[in-house]
Amino acid sequence: MTAAATTLTYESTSRTAKAGALTLHYHEAGPADVRADASADVRADASADARADASAVIMLHGGGPGASAWSNFGANLPVFAGHFRTLLIDQPCFGRSDKTAPDRDYFSFSARAVAALMDEIGLEKAHFIGNSLGGGTATRLAIDHPDKVGRLLLMGPGGISVNLFSPDPTEGIKRLFAFNASPAPSREQMRDFLLTMAYDPAIVTDAFVEERYVQATDPEARLGAARMGAAFATWPQESQLWREGHRVTQPTLLTWGREDRTNPLDGALVALRTIPDARLHVFPHCGHWAQVERFDEFNRLALDFFSH
């Protein structure tokens, strides 16, 4: 990582913009932001031009307690920003984005907001990375707004996967439900949830637990989680995107951790069979967060896929 890349902090990349009736928070950086040989002033002046011309990648996070764009993809941002205009978006009901109650199924609600954000900032088309919940949103975007989506990389995605051999709800989903349903969730509940996300328990440090716990127990975050959950309960059929997999026409890379205990690997098979231009990459010794546990391999794989 270059010296300039280390300047891509949470605050320095933080943005907000209107997205239809909502305001969304996101992080943005591009190739000019990670040039180590440019002064800060030159980088700032050149950044707008580079962002206008560069291909773009949008990353959409998962839906666990305390999740946000930065918590899922902050470490990956400098890598991708060296090649693409890169946006990490807090989906509706998460992070610092609006917590408005969805008026339709969550995937459609979030996809509409992301499409509106792209229109607001003048971004016509982007490649998408969607992790878990974000995978469902990215899939819905590819179906409803196909002209806005270039290539699609889905990481243990929700909605488009079907558990053929694993019991449902899975271990990870049960622990997510337990945390969100508790009137006073504990740090141990957060630790239990995070441990189901990871293959290597060593990444679930005390500091990581505390960070996610503080974020998840914020009253606004609790409200957002409740409203997101209510949307799934209200429109369950519309959330079953696997029934529309044949409508995803974009080149699609399905990625899965072999030891994923939230959206298990067998969930990939229906998507792999029904999406016309799909391929599958499986990370061994990896849970639900390939971008963390297989950091270098995931980054290389994604950059190569988006560059062709």
GROMACS .gro file of C-alpha atoms in nm:
model
  308
    1MET     CA    1   0.000   0.000   0.000
    2THR     CA    2   0.136   0.340  -0.092
    3ALA     CA    3   0.181   0.627   0.150
    4ALA     CA    4  -0.102   0.811  -0.021
    5ALA     CA    5  -0.332   0.513   0.020
    6THR     CA    6  -0.302   0.535   0.396
    7THR     CA    7  -0.465   0.880   0.381
    8LEU     CA    8  -0.796   0.721   0.275
    9THR     CA    9  -0.955   0.745   0.617
   10TYR     CA   10  -1.320   0.716   0.714
   11GLU     CA   11  -1.363   1.093   0.734
   12SER     CA   12  -1.152   1.188   0.430
   13THR     CA   13  -1.360   0.962   0.202
   14SER     CA   14  -1.700   1.032   0.363
   15ARG     CA   15  -1.976   1.178   0.142
   16THR     CA   16  -2.354   1.221   0.148
   17ALA     CA   17  -2.597   1.273  -0.139
   18LYS     CA   18  -2.966   1.265  -0.213
   19ALA     CA   19  -3.102   0.937  -0.346
   20GLY     CA   20  -3.461   1.006  -0.439
   21ALA     CA   21  -3.646   1.063  -0.113
   22LEU     CA   22  -3.352   0.938   0.093
   23THR     CA   23  -3.009   1.068   0.184
   24LEU     CA   24  -2.736   0.807   0.157
   25HIS     CA   25  -2.391   0.812   0.311
   26TYR     CA   26  -2.099   0.664   0.120
   27HIS     CA   27  -1.722   0.663   0.088
   28GLU     CA   28  -1.548   0.749  -0.236
   29ALA     CA   29  -1.193   0.740  -0.368
   30GLY     CA   30  -1.027   0.697  -0.706
   31PRO     CA   31  -0.689   0.657  -0.874
   32ALA     CA   32  -0.585   1.020  -0.819
   33ASP     CA   33  -0.640   0.980  -0.444
   34VAL     CA   34  -0.375   0.710  -0.416
   35ARG     CA   35  -0.095   0.872  -0.618
   36ALA     CA   36   0.200   0.880  -0.386
   37ASP     CA   37   0.398   1.119  -0.609
   38ALA     CA   38   0.139   1.401  -0.607
   39SER     CA   39   0.096   1.674  -0.350
   40ALA     CA   40  -0.230   1.688  -0.155
   41ASP     CA   41  -0.345   1.990  -0.356
   42VAL     CA   42  -0.266   1.827  -0.690
   43ARG     CA   43  -0.442   1.508  -0.582
   44ALA     CA   44  -0.750   1.703  -0.484
   45ASP     CA   45  -0.756   1.893  -0.817
   46ALA     CA   46  -0.691   1.584  -1.030
   47SER     CA   47  -0.930   1.363  -0.838
   48ALA     CA   48  -1.248   1.499  -0.995
   49ASP     CA   49  -1.114   1.445  -1.349
   50ALA     CA   50  -0.998   1.092  -1.271
   51ARG     CA   51  -1.332   1.004  -1.117
   52ALA     CA   52  -1.518   1.137  -1.418
   53ASP     CA   53  -1.325   0.914  -1.657
   54ALA     CA   54  -1.241   0.601  -1.459
   55SER     CA   55  -1.448   0.288  -1.454
   56ALA     CA   56  -1.636   0.257  -1.126
   57VAL     CA   57  -1.689  -0.011  -0.864
   58ILE     CA   58  -1.967   0.007  -0.605
   59MET     CA   59  -1.948  -0.212  -0.294
   60LEU     CA   60  -2.261  -0.303  -0.095
   61HIS     CA   61  -2.221  -0.440   0.257
   62GLY     CA   62  -2.395  -0.719   0.447
   63GLY     CA   63  -2.679  -0.688   0.694
   64GLY     CA   64  -2.547  -0.803   1.031
   65PRO     CA   65  -2.573  -0.591   1.347
   66GLY     CA   66  -2.335  -0.299   1.331
   67ALA     CA   67  -2.268  -0.348   0.959
   68SER     CA   68  -2.177  -0.055   0.739
   69ALA     CA   69  -1.993   0.011   0.416
   70TRP     CA   70  -1.673   0.097   0.601
   71SER     CA   71  -1.685  -0.200   0.840
   72ASN     CA   72  -1.720  -0.442   0.547
   73PHE     CA   73  -1.492  -0.284   0.288
   74GLY     CA   74  -1.287  -0.001   0.441
   75ALA     CA   75  -0.964  -0.201   0.425
   76ASN     CA   76  -1.026  -0.291   0.059
   77LEU     CA   77  -1.090   0.067  -0.053
   78PRO     CA   78  -0.725   0.171  -0.115
   79VAL     CA   79  -0.666  -0.138  -0.329
   80PHE     CA   80  -0.965  -0.083  -0.555
   81ALA     CA   81  -0.928   0.296  -0.560
   82GLY     CA   82  -0.589   0.251  -0.721
   83HIS     CA   83  -0.769   0.112  -1.028
   84PHE     CA   84  -1.128   0.235  -1.025
   85ARG     CA   85  -1.349   0.511  -0.899
   86THR     CA   86  -1.470   0.322  -0.592
   87LEU     CA   87  -1.777   0.383  -0.378
   88LEU     CA   88  -1.869   0.206  -0.055
   89ILE     CA   89  -2.236   0.278   0.013
   90ASP     CA   90  -2.420   0.256   0.345
   91GLN     CA   91  -2.742   0.092   0.235
   92PRO     CA   92  -3.072   0.237   0.363
   93CYS     CA   93  -3.129   0.157   0.734
   94PHE     CA   94  -2.753   0.118   0.793
   95GLY     CA   95  -2.453   0.329   0.887
   96ARG     CA   96  -2.511   0.701   0.842
   97SER     CA   97  -2.775   0.662   0.571
   98ASP     CA   98  -3.143   0.736   0.635
   99LYS     CA   99  -3.337   0.480   0.839
  100THR     CA  100  -3.667   0.532   0.657
  101ALA     CA  101  -3.903   0.234   0.671
  102PRO     CA  102  -3.900   0.052   0.334
  103ASP     CA  103  -4.219   0.078   0.129
  104ARG     CA  104  -4.143  -0.245  -0.059
  105ASP     CA  105  -3.919  -0.549  -0.019
  106TYR     CA  106  -3.576  -0.448   0.109
  107PHE     CA  107  -3.375  -0.551  -0.196
  108SER     CA  108  -3.596  -0.342  -0.427
  109PHE     CA  109  -3.601  -0.052  -0.181
  110SER     CA  110  -3.223  -0.043  -0.149
  111ALA     CA  111  -3.163  -0.100  -0.522
  112ARG     CA  112  -3.391   0.193  -0.607
  113ALA     CA  113  -3.198   0.415  -0.364
  114VAL     CA  114  -2.858   0.313  -0.503
  115ALA     CA  115  -2.980   0.376  -0.859
  116ALA     CA  116  -3.105   0.720  -0.754
  117LEU     CA  117  -2.770   0.796  -0.590
  118MET     CA  118  -2.591   0.707  -0.912
  119ASP     CA  119  -2.816   0.947  -1.101
  120GLU     CA  120  -2.756   1.220  -0.843
  121ILE     CA  121  -2.376   1.201  -0.870
  122GLY     CA  122  -2.372   1.149  -1.245
  123LEU     CA  123  -2.250   0.789  -1.245
  124GLU     CA  124  -2.406   0.609  -1.539
  125LYS     CA  125  -2.269   0.259  -1.486
  126ALA     CA  126  -2.058   0.060  -1.238
  127HIS     CA  127  -1.938  -0.286  -1.155
  128PHE     CA  128  -2.086  -0.412  -0.828
  129ILE     CA  129  -1.959  -0.613  -0.533
  130GLY     CA  130  -2.237  -0.731  -0.303
  131ASN     CA  131  -2.173  -0.915   0.023
  132SER     CA  132  -2.466  -1.110   0.175
  133LEU     CA  133  -2.752  -0.856   0.202
  134GLY     CA  134  -2.562  -0.636  -0.042
  135GLY     CA  135  -2.551  -0.928  -0.284
  136GLY     CA  136  -2.930  -0.930  -0.291
  137THR     CA  137  -2.940  -0.556  -0.353
  138ALA     CA  138  -2.681  -0.584  -0.631
  139THR     CA  139  -2.878  -0.867  -0.791
  140ARG     CA  140  -3.199  -0.664  -0.782
  141LEU     CA  141  -3.013  -0.370  -0.937
  142ALA     CA  142  -2.889  -0.594  -1.218
  143ILE     CA  143  -3.247  -0.708  -1.286
  144ASP     CA  144  -3.432  -0.378  -1.247
  145HIS     CA  145  -3.162  -0.138  -1.371
  146PRO     CA  146  -2.952  -0.347  -1.612
  147ASP     CA  147  -2.801  -0.047  -1.789
  148LYS     CA  148  -2.641   0.067  -1.461
  149VAL     CA  149  -2.461  -0.260  -1.389
  150GLY     CA  150  -2.147  -0.374  -1.569
  151ARG     CA  151  -2.012  -0.688  -1.403
  152LEU     CA  152  -2.151  -0.844  -1.087
  153LEU     CA  153  -1.945  -1.002  -0.809
  154LEU     CA  154  -2.162  -1.163  -0.540
  155MET     CA  155  -2.014  -1.282  -0.210
  156GLY     CA  156  -2.228  -1.538  -0.027
  157PRO     CA  157  -2.526  -1.332  -0.150
  158GLY     CA  158  -2.872  -1.319   0.004
  159GLY     CA  159  -3.187  -1.371  -0.199
  160ILE     CA  160  -3.023  -1.537  -0.499
  161SER     CA  161  -2.891  -1.836  -0.300
  162VAL     CA  162  -3.095  -2.142  -0.200
  163ASN     CA  163  -2.979  -2.378   0.074
  164LEU     CA  164  -3.019  -2.723  -0.081
  165PHE     CA  165  -2.856  -2.930   0.194
  166SER     CA  166  -2.813  -2.694   0.491
  167PRO     CA  167  -3.090  -2.629   0.745
  168ASP     CA  168  -3.266  -2.295   0.727
  169PRO     CA  169  -3.233  -2.061   0.911
  170THR     CA  170  -2.860  -2.115   0.929
  171GLU     CA  171  -2.642  -2.071   1.235
  172GLY     CA  172  -2.538  -1.722   1.134
  173ILE     CA  173  -2.893  -1.607   1.062
  174LYS     CA  174  -3.013  -1.747   1.396
  175ARG     CA  175  -2.750  -1.547   1.584
  176LEU     CA  176  -2.831  -1.235   1.382
  177PHE     CA  177  -3.199  -1.275   1.473
  178ALA     CA  178  -3.111  -1.334   1.839
  179PHE     CA  179  -2.908  -1.015   1.861
  180ASN     CA  180  -3.163  -0.798   1.681
  181ALA     CA  181  -3.458  -0.943   1.876
  182SER     CA  182  -3.301  -0.892   2.218
  183PRO     CA  183  -3.427  -0.586   2.408
  184ALA     CA  184  -3.077  -0.542   2.549
  185PRO     CA  185  -2.826  -0.736   2.336
  186SER     CA  186  -2.497  -0.820   2.503
  187ARG     CA  187  -2.138  -0.811   2.390
  188GLU     CA  188  -2.133  -1.190   2.412
  189GLN     CA  189  -2.421  -1.206   2.166
  190MET     CA  190  -2.222  -0.985   1.933
  191ARG     CA  191  -1.915  -1.206   1.974
  192ASP     CA  192  -2.122  -1.518   1.904
  193PHE     CA  193  -2.260  -1.360   1.588
  194LEU     CA  194  -1.919  -1.244   1.461
  195LEU     CA  195  -1.768  -1.587   1.525
  196THR     CA  196  -2.019  -1.741   1.284
  197MET     CA  197  -1.902  -1.498   1.016
  198ALA     CA  198  -1.537  -1.603   1.037
  199TYR     CA  199  -1.347  -1.924   0.971
  200ASP     CA  200  -1.053  -1.807   1.182
  201PRO     CA  201  -1.178  -1.695   1.526
  202ALA     CA  202  -0.860  -1.492   1.576
  203ILE     CA  203  -1.002  -1.211   1.363
  204VAL     CA  204  -1.282  -1.162   1.617
  205THR     CA  205  -1.077  -0.955   1.857
  206ASP     CA  206  -1.208  -0.774   2.163
  207ALA     CA  207  -1.161  -0.444   1.981
  208PHE     CA  208  -1.360  -0.569   1.681
  209VAL     CA  209  -1.642  -0.692   1.904
  210GLU     CA  210  -1.653  -0.359   2.086
  211GLU     CA  211  -1.654  -0.158   1.762
  212ARG     CA  212  -1.943  -0.353   1.613
  213TYR     CA  213  -2.130  -0.364   1.945
  214VAL     CA  214  -2.120   0.015   1.986
  215GLN     CA  215  -2.240   0.062   1.629
  216ALA     CA  216  -2.516  -0.199   1.659
  217THR     CA  217  -2.661  -0.074   1.988
  218ASP     CA  218  -2.692   0.287   1.877
  219PRO     CA  219  -3.067   0.367   1.890
  220GLU     CA  220  -3.073   0.474   1.524
  221ALA     CA  221  -2.900   0.152   1.421
  222ARG     CA  222  -3.151  -0.051   1.621
  223LEU     CA  223  -3.435   0.131   1.447
  224GLY     CA  224  -3.280   0.067   1.107
  225ALA     CA  225  -3.232  -0.303   1.180
  226ALA     CA  226  -3.593  -0.336   1.292
  227ARG     CA  227  -3.723  -0.164   0.980
  228MET     CA  228  -3.504  -0.373   0.752
  229GLY     CA  229  -3.624  -0.691   0.924
  230ALA     CA  230  -3.986  -0.582   0.899
  231ALA     CA  231  -3.949  -0.539   0.522
  232PHE     CA  232  -3.837  -0.900   0.486
  233ALA     CA  233  -4.127  -1.016   0.700
  234THR     CA  234  -4.379  -0.808   0.503
  235TRP     CA  235  -4.261  -0.903   0.152
  236PRO     CA  236  -4.103  -1.251   0.187
  237GLN     CA  237  -4.187  -1.372  -0.164
  238GLU     CA  238  -4.035  -1.067  -0.331
  239SER     CA  239  -3.708  -1.134  -0.147
  240GLN     CA  240  -3.664  -1.474  -0.317
  241LEU     CA  241  -3.448  -1.349  -0.601
  242TRP     CA  242  -3.341  -1.699  -0.704
  243ARG     CA  243  -3.670  -1.723  -0.893
  244GLU     CA  244  -3.545  -1.443  -1.119
  245GLY     CA  245  -3.186  -1.556  -1.162
  246HIS     CA  246  -3.241  -1.612  -1.534
  247ARG     CA  247  -3.299  -1.235  -1.570
  248VAL     CA  248  -2.944  -1.148  -1.462
  249THR     CA  249  -2.774  -1.096  -1.798
  250GLN     CA  250  -2.447  -0.941  -1.675
  251PRO     CA  251  -2.127  -1.145  -1.638
  252THR     CA  252  -2.150  -1.271  -1.281
  253LEU     CA  253  -1.883  -1.406  -1.046
  254LEU     CA  254  -2.022  -1.595  -0.749
  255THR     CA  255  -1.773  -1.616  -0.464
  256TRP     CA  256  -1.816  -1.825  -0.152
  257GLY     CA  257  -1.623  -1.917   0.157
  258ARG     CA  258  -1.621  -2.295   0.180
  259GLU     CA  259  -1.688  -2.274   0.555
  260ASP     CA  260  -1.961  -2.008   0.533
  261ARG     CA  261  -2.209  -2.072   0.817
  262THR     CA  262  -2.447  -1.790   0.724
  263ASN     CA  263  -2.512  -1.852   0.353
  264PRO     CA  264  -2.357  -2.197   0.304
  265LEU     CA  265  -2.180  -2.307  -0.012
  266ASP     CA  266  -2.464  -2.530  -0.133
  267GLY     CA  267  -2.665  -2.208  -0.174
  268ALA     CA  268  -2.450  -2.127  -0.476
  269LEU     CA  269  -2.575  -2.413  -0.691
  270VAL     CA  270  -2.912  -2.274  -0.799
  271ALA     CA  271  -2.762  -1.933  -0.879
  272LEU     CA  272  -2.479  -2.097  -1.073
  273ARG     CA  273  -2.729  -2.298  -1.276
  274THR     CA  274  -2.985  -2.023  -1.343
  275ILE     CA  275  -2.776  -1.708  -1.404
  276PRO     CA  276  -2.683  -1.737  -1.773
  277ASP     CA  277  -2.327  -1.599  -1.751
  278ALA     CA  278  -2.223  -1.717  -1.403
  279ARG     CA  279  -1.904  -1.870  -1.273
  280LEU     CA  280  -1.811  -1.976  -0.916
  281HIS     CA  281  -1.496  -1.927  -0.709
  282VAL     CA  282  -1.468  -2.101  -0.370
  283PHE     CA  283  -1.223  -1.979  -0.104
  284PRO     CA  284  -1.101  -2.259   0.126
  285HIS     CA  285  -1.057  -2.193   0.497
  286CYS     CA  286  -1.294  -1.898   0.469
  287GLY     CA  287  -1.626  -1.798   0.622
  288HIS     CA  288  -1.869  -1.525   0.519
  289TRP     CA  289  -1.610  -1.246   0.478
  290ALA     CA  290  -1.379  -1.341   0.192
  291GLN     CA  291  -1.275  -0.975   0.156
  292VAL     CA  292  -1.126  -0.998   0.507
  293GLU     CA  293  -1.009  -1.357   0.549
  294ARG     CA  294  -0.878  -1.399   0.193
  295PHE     CA  295  -0.788  -1.033   0.147
  296ASP     CA  296  -0.515  -1.054  -0.116
  297GLU     CA  297  -0.674  -1.338  -0.313
  298PHE     CA  298  -1.014  -1.171  -0.311
  299ASN     CA  299  -0.872  -0.837  -0.428
  300ARG     CA  300  -0.675  -1.000  -0.711
  301LEU     CA  301  -0.975  -1.204  -0.822
  302ALA     CA  302  -1.212  -0.907  -0.824
  303LEU     CA  303  -0.972  -0.670  -1.000
  304ASP     CA  304  -0.902  -0.926  -1.268
  305PHE     CA  305  -1.274  -0.994  -1.320
  306PHE     CA  306  -1.359  -0.624  -1.348
  307SER     CA  307  -1.068  -0.553  -1.583
  308HIS     CA  308  -1.190  -0.782  -1.862
   0.00000   0.00000   0.00000
